[in-house]
PDB file of N, CA and C in Angstrom:
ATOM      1  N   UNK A   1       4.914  -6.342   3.338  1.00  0.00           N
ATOM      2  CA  UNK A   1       3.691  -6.811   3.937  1.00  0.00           C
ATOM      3  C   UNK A   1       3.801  -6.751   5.457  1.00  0.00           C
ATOM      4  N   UNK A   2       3.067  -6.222   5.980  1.00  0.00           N
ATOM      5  CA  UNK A   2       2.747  -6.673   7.554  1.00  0.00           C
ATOM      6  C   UNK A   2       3.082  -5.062   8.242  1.00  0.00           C
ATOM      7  N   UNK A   3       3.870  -3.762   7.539  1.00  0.00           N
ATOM      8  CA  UNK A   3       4.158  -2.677   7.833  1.00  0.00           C
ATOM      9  C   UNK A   3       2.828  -1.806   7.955  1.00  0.00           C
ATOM     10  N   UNK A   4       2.496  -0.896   8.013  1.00  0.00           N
ATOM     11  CA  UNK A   4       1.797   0.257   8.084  1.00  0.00           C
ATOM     12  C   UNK A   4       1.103   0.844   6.905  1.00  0.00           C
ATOM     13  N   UNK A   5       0.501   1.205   6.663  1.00  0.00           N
ATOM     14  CA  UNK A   5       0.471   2.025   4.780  1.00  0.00           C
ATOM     15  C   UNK A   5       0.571   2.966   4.673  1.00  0.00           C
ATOM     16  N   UNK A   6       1.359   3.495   5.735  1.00  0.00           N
ATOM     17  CA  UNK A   6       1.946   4.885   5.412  1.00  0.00           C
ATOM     18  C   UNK A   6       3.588   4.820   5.391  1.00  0.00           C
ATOM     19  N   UNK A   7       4.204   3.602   6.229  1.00  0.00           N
ATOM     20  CA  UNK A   7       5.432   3.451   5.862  1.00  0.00           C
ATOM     21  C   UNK A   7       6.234   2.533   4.799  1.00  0.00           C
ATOM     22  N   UNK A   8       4.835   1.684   4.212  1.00  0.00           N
ATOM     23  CA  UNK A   8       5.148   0.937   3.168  1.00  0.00           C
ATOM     24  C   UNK A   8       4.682   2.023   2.076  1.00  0.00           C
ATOM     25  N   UNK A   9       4.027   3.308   2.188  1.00  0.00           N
ATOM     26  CA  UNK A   9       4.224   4.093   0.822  1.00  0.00           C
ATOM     27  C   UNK A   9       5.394   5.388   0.835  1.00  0.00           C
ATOM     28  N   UNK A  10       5.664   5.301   2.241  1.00  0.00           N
ATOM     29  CA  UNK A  10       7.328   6.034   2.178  1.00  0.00           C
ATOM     30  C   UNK A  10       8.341   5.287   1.588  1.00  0.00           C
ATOM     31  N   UNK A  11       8.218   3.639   2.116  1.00  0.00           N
ATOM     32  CA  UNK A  11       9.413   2.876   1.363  1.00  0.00           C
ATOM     33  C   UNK A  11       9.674   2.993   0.109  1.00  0.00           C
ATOM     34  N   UNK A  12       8.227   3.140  -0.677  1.00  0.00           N
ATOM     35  CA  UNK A  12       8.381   3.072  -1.963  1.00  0.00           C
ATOM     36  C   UNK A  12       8.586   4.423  -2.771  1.00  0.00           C
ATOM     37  N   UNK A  13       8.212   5.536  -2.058  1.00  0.00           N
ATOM     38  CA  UNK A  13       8.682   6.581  -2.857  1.00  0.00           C
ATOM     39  C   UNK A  13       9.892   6.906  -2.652  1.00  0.00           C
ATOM     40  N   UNK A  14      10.350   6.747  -1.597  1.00  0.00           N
ATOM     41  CA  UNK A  14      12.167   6.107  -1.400  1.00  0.00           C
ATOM     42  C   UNK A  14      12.912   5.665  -2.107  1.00  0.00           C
ATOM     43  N   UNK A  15      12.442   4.488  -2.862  1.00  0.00           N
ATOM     44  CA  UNK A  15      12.940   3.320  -3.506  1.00  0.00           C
ATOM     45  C   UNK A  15      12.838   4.050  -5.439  1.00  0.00           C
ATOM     46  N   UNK A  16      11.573   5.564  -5.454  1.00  0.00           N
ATOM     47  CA  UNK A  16      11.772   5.896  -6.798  1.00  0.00           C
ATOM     48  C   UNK A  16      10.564   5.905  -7.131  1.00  0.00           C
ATOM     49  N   UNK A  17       9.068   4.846  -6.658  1.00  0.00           N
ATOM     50  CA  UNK A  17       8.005   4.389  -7.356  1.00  0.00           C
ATOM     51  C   UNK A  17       6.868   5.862  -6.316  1.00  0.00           C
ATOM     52  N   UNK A  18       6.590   6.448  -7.620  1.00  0.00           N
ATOM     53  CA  UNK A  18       5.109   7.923  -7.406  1.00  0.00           C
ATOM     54  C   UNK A  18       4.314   6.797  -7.486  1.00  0.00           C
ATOM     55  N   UNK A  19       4.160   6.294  -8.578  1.00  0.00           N
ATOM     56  CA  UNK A  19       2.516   6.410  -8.583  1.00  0.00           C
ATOM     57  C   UNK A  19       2.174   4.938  -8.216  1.00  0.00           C
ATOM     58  N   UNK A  20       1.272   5.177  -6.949  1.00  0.00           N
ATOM     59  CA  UNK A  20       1.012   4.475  -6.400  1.00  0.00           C
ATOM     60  C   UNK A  20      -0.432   4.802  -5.934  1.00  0.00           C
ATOM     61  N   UNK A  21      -1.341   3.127  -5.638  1.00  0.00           N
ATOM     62  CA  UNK A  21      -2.210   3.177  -5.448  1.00  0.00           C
ATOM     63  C   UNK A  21      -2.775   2.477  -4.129  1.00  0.00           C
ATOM     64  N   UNK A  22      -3.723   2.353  -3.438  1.00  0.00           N
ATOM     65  CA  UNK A  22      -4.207   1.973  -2.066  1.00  0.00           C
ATOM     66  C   UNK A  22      -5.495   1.029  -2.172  1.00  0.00           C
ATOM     67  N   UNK A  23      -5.465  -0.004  -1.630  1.00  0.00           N
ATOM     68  CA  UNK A  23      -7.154  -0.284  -2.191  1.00  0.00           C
ATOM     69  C   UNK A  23      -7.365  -1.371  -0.602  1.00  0.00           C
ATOM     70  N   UNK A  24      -8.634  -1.250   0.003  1.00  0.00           N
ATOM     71  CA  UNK A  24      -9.068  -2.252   0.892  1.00  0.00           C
ATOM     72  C   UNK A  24      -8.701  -3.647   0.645  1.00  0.00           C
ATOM     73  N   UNK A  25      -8.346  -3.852   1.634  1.00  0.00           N
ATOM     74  CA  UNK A  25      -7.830  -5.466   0.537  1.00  0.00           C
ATOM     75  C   UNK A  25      -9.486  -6.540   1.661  1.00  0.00           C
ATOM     76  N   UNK A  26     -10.047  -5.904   2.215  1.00  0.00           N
ATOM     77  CA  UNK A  26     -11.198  -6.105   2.923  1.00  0.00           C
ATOM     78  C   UNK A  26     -12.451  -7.073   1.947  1.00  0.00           C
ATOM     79  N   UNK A  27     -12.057  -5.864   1.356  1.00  0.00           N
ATOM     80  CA  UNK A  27     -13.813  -6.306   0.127  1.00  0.00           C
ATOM     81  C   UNK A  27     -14.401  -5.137   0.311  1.00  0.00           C
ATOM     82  N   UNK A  28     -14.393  -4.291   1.262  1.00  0.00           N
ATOM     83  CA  UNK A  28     -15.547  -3.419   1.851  1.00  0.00           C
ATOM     84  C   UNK A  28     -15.794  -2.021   0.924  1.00  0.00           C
ATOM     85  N   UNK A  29     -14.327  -1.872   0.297  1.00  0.00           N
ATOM     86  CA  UNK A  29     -14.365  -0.112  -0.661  1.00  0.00           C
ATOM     87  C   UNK A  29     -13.801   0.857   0.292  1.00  0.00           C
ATOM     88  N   UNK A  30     -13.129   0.146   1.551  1.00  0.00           N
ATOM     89  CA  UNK A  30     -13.005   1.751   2.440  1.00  0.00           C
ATOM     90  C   UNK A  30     -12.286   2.698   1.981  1.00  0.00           C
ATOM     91  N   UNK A  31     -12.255   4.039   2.195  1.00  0.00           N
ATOM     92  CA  UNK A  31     -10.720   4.451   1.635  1.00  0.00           C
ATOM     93  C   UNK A  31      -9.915   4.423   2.843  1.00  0.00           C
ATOM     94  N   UNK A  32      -8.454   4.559   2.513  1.00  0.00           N
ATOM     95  CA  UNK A  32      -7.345   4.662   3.917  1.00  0.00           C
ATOM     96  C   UNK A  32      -7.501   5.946   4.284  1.00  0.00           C
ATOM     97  N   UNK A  33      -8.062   6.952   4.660  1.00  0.00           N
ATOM     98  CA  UNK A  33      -7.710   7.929   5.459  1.00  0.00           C
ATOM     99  C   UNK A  33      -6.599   8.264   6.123  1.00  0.00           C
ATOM    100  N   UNK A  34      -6.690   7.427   6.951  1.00  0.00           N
ATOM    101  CA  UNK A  34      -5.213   7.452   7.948  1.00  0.00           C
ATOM    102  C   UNK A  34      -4.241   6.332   8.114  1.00  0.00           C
ATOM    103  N   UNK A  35      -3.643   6.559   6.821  1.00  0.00           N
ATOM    104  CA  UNK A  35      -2.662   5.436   6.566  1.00  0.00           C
ATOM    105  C   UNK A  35      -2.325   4.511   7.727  1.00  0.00           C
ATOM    106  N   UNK A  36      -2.031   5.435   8.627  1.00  0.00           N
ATOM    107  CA  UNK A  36      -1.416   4.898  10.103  1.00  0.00           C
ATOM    108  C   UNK A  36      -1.838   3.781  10.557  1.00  0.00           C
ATOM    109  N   UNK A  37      -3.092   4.046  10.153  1.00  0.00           N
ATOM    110  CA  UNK A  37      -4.241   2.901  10.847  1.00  0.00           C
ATOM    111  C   UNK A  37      -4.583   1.559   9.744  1.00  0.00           C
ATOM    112  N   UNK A  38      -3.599   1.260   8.808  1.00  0.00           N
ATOM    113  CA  UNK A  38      -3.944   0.738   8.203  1.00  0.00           C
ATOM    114  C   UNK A  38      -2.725  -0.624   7.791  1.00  0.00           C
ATOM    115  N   UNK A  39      -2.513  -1.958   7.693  1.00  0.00           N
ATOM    116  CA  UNK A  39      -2.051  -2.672   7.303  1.00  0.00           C
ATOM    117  C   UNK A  39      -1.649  -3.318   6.194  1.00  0.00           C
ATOM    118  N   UNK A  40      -0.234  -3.571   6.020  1.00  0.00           N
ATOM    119  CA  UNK A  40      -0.301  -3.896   3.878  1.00  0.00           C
ATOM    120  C   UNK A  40      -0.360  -5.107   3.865  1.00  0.00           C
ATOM    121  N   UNK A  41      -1.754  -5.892   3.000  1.00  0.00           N
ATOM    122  CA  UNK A  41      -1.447  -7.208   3.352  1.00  0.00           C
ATOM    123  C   UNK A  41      -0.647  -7.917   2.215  1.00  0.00           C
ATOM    124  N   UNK A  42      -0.563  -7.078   1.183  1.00  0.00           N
ATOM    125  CA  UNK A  42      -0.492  -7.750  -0.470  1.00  0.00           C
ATOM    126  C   UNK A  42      -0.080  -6.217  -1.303  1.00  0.00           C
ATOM    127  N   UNK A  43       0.755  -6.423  -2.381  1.00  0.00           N
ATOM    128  CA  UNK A  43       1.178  -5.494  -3.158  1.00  0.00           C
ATOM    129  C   UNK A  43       1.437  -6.338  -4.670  1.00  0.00           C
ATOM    130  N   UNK A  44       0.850  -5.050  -5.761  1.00  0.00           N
ATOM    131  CA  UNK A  44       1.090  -5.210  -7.190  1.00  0.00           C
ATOM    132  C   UNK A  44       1.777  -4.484  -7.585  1.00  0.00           C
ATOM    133  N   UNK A  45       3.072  -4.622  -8.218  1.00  0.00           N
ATOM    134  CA  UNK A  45       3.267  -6.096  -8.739  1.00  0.00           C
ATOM    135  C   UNK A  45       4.248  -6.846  -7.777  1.00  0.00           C
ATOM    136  N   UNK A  46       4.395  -7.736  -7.485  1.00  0.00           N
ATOM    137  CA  UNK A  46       4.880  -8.723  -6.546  1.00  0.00           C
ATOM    138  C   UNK A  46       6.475  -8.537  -6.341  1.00  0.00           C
ATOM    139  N   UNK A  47       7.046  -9.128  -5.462  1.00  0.00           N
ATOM    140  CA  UNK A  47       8.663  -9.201  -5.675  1.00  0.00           C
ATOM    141  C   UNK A  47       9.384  -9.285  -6.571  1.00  0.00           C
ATOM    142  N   UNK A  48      10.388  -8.205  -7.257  1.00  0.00           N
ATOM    143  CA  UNK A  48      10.852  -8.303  -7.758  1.00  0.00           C
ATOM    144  C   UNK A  48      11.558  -6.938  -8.370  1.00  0.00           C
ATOM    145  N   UNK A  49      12.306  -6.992  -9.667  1.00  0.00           N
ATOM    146  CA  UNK A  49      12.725  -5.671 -10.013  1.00  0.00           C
ATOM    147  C   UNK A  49      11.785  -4.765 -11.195  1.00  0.00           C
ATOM    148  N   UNK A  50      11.423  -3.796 -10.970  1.00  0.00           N
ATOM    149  CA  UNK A  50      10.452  -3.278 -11.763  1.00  0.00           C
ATOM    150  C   UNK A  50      11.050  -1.725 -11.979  1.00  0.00           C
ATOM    151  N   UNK A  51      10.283  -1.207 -12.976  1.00  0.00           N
ATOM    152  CA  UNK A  51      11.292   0.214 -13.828  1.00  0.00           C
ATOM    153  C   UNK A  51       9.762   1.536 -12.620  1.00  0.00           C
ATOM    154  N   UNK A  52      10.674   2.216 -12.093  1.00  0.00           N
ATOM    155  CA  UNK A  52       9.980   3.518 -11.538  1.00  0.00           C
ATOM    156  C   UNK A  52       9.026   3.537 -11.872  1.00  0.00           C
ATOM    157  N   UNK A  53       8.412   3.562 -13.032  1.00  0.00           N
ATOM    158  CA  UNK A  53       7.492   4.508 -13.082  1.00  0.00           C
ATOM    159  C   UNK A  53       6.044   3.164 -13.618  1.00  0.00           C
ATOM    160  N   UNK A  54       6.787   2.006 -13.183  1.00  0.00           N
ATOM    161  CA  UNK A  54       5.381   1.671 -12.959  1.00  0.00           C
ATOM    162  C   UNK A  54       4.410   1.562 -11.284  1.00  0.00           C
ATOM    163  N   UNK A  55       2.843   1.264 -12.173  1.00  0.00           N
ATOM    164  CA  UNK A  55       2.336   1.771 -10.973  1.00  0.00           C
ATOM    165  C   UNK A  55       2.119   0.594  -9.623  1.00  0.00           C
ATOM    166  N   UNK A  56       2.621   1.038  -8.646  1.00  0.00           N
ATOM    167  CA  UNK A  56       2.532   0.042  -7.437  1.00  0.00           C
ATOM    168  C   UNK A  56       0.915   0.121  -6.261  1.00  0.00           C
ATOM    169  N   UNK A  57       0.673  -1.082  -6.315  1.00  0.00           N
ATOM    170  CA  UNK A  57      -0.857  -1.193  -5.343  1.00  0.00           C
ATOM    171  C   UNK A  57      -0.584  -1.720  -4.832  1.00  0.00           C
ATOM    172  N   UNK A  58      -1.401  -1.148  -3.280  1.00  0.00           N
ATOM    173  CA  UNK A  58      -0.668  -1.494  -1.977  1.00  0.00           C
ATOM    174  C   UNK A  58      -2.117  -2.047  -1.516  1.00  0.00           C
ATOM    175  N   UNK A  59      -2.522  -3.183  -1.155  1.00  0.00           N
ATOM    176  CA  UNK A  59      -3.923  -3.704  -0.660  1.00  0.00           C
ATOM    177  C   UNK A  59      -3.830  -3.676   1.011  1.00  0.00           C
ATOM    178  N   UNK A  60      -4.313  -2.904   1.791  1.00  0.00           N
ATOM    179  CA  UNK A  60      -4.476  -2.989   3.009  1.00  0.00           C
ATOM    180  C   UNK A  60      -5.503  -3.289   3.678  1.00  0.00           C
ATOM    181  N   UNK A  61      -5.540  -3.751   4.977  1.00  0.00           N
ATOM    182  CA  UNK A  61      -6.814  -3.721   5.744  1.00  0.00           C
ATOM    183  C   UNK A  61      -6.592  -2.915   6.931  1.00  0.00           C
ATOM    184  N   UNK A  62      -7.616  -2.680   8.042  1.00  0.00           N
ATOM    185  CA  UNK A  62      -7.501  -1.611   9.125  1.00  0.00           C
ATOM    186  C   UNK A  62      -7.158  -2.108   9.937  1.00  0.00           C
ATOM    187  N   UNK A  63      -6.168  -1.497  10.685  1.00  0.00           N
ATOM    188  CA  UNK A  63      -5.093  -2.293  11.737  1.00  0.00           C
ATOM    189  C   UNK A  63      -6.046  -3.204  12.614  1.00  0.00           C
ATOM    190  N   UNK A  64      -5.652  -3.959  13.051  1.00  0.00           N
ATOM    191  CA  UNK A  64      -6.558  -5.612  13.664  1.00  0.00           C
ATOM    192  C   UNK A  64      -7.117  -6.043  13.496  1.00  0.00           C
ATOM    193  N   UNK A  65      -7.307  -6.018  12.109  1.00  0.00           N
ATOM    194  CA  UNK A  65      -7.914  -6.788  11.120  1.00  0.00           C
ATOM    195  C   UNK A  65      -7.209  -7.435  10.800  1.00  0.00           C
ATOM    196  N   UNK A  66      -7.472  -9.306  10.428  1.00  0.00           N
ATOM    197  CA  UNK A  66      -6.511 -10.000   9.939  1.00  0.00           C
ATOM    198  C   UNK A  66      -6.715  -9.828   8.228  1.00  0.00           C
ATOM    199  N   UNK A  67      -5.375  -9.961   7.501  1.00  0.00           N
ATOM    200  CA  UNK A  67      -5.431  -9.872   6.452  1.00  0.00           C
ATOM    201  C   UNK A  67      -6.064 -11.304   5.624  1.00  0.00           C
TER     202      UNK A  67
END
Protein backbone atom coordinates (compact mmCIF):
# COMPACT_ATOMS: atom_id res chain seq x y z
CA UNK A 1 0.00 0.00 0.00
CA UNK A 2 1.12 3.54 -0.43
CA UNK A 3 3.66 2.42 -3.64
CA UNK A 4 2.82 3.24 -7.23
CA UNK A 5 0.65 0.71 -9.39
CA UNK A 6 3.06 0.06 -11.52
CA UNK A 7 5.63 -0.96 -8.91
CA UNK A 8 3.24 -2.71 -6.70
CA UNK A 9 2.32 -4.85 -10.00
CA UNK A 10 6.11 -5.49 -10.67
CA UNK A 11 6.37 -6.63 -6.98
CA UNK A 12 3.92 -9.04 -7.57
CA UNK A 13 4.82 -10.57 -10.74
CA UNK A 14 8.20 -10.88 -9.02
CA UNK A 15 6.87 -12.58 -6.17
CA UNK A 16 5.09 -15.32 -9.03
CA UNK A 17 1.31 -13.75 -9.00
CA UNK A 18 0.08 -13.03 -13.34
CA UNK A 19 -3.07 -12.55 -12.88
CA UNK A 20 -3.79 -9.62 -11.60
CA UNK A 21 -6.30 -7.04 -11.55
CA UNK A 22 -6.58 -2.96 -11.11
CA UNK A 23 -9.72 -1.28 -10.08
CA UNK A 24 -10.32 2.63 -8.91
CA UNK A 25 -10.53 2.30 -5.47
CA UNK A 26 -12.23 6.07 -6.07
CA UNK A 27 -15.81 4.93 -6.86
CA UNK A 28 -15.41 6.74 -10.16
CA UNK A 29 -14.68 3.43 -12.84
CA UNK A 30 -11.43 5.14 -14.05
CA UNK A 31 -9.14 2.89 -15.75
CA UNK A 32 -5.21 3.22 -14.69
CA UNK A 33 -3.69 4.15 -17.85
CA UNK A 34 -0.58 5.19 -16.48
CA UNK A 35 0.13 3.14 -13.69
CA UNK A 36 2.74 5.70 -12.70
CA UNK A 37 0.22 8.03 -11.85
CA UNK A 38 -1.57 5.98 -9.76
CA UNK A 39 -1.59 4.91 -5.90
CA UNK A 40 -2.31 1.33 -4.16
CA UNK A 41 -4.54 2.00 -1.50
CA UNK A 42 -5.88 -1.65 -0.69
CA UNK A 43 -5.19 -5.16 -2.21
CA UNK A 44 -7.20 -8.64 -2.55
CA UNK A 45 -6.52 -10.86 -0.96
CA UNK A 46 -4.96 -9.27 2.10
CA UNK A 47 -1.63 -10.23 3.93
CA UNK A 48 -0.65 -13.23 3.86
CA UNK A 49 0.55 -16.52 2.06
CA UNK A 50 -1.40 -17.37 -1.01
CA UNK A 51 -0.65 -20.16 -3.98
CA UNK A 52 0.50 -18.14 -7.51
CA UNK A 53 -1.96 -18.46 -9.35
CA UNK A 54 -4.49 -16.86 -7.47
CA UNK A 55 -5.90 -13.72 -8.65
CA UNK A 56 -4.50 -10.46 -6.93
CA UNK A 57 -6.55 -6.83 -6.98
CA UNK A 58 -4.80 -3.96 -6.60
CA UNK A 59 -7.44 -0.90 -5.71
CA UNK A 60 -5.81 2.41 -6.53
CA UNK A 61 -6.53 6.00 -6.67
CA UNK A 62 -4.70 8.88 -8.85
CA UNK A 63 -1.67 10.11 -7.31
CA UNK A 64 -2.92 13.05 -4.73
CA UNK A 65 -5.67 11.70 -4.15
CA UNK A 66 -6.16 10.58 -0.66
CA UNK A 67 -7.02 7.03 -0.43
Amino acid sequence: MGENLQFAQDSAQAAGFYLLDDQDASGLGRLQVMDRNWTVCSREPGPGTYPVDMKVTLHAVKAGVSC
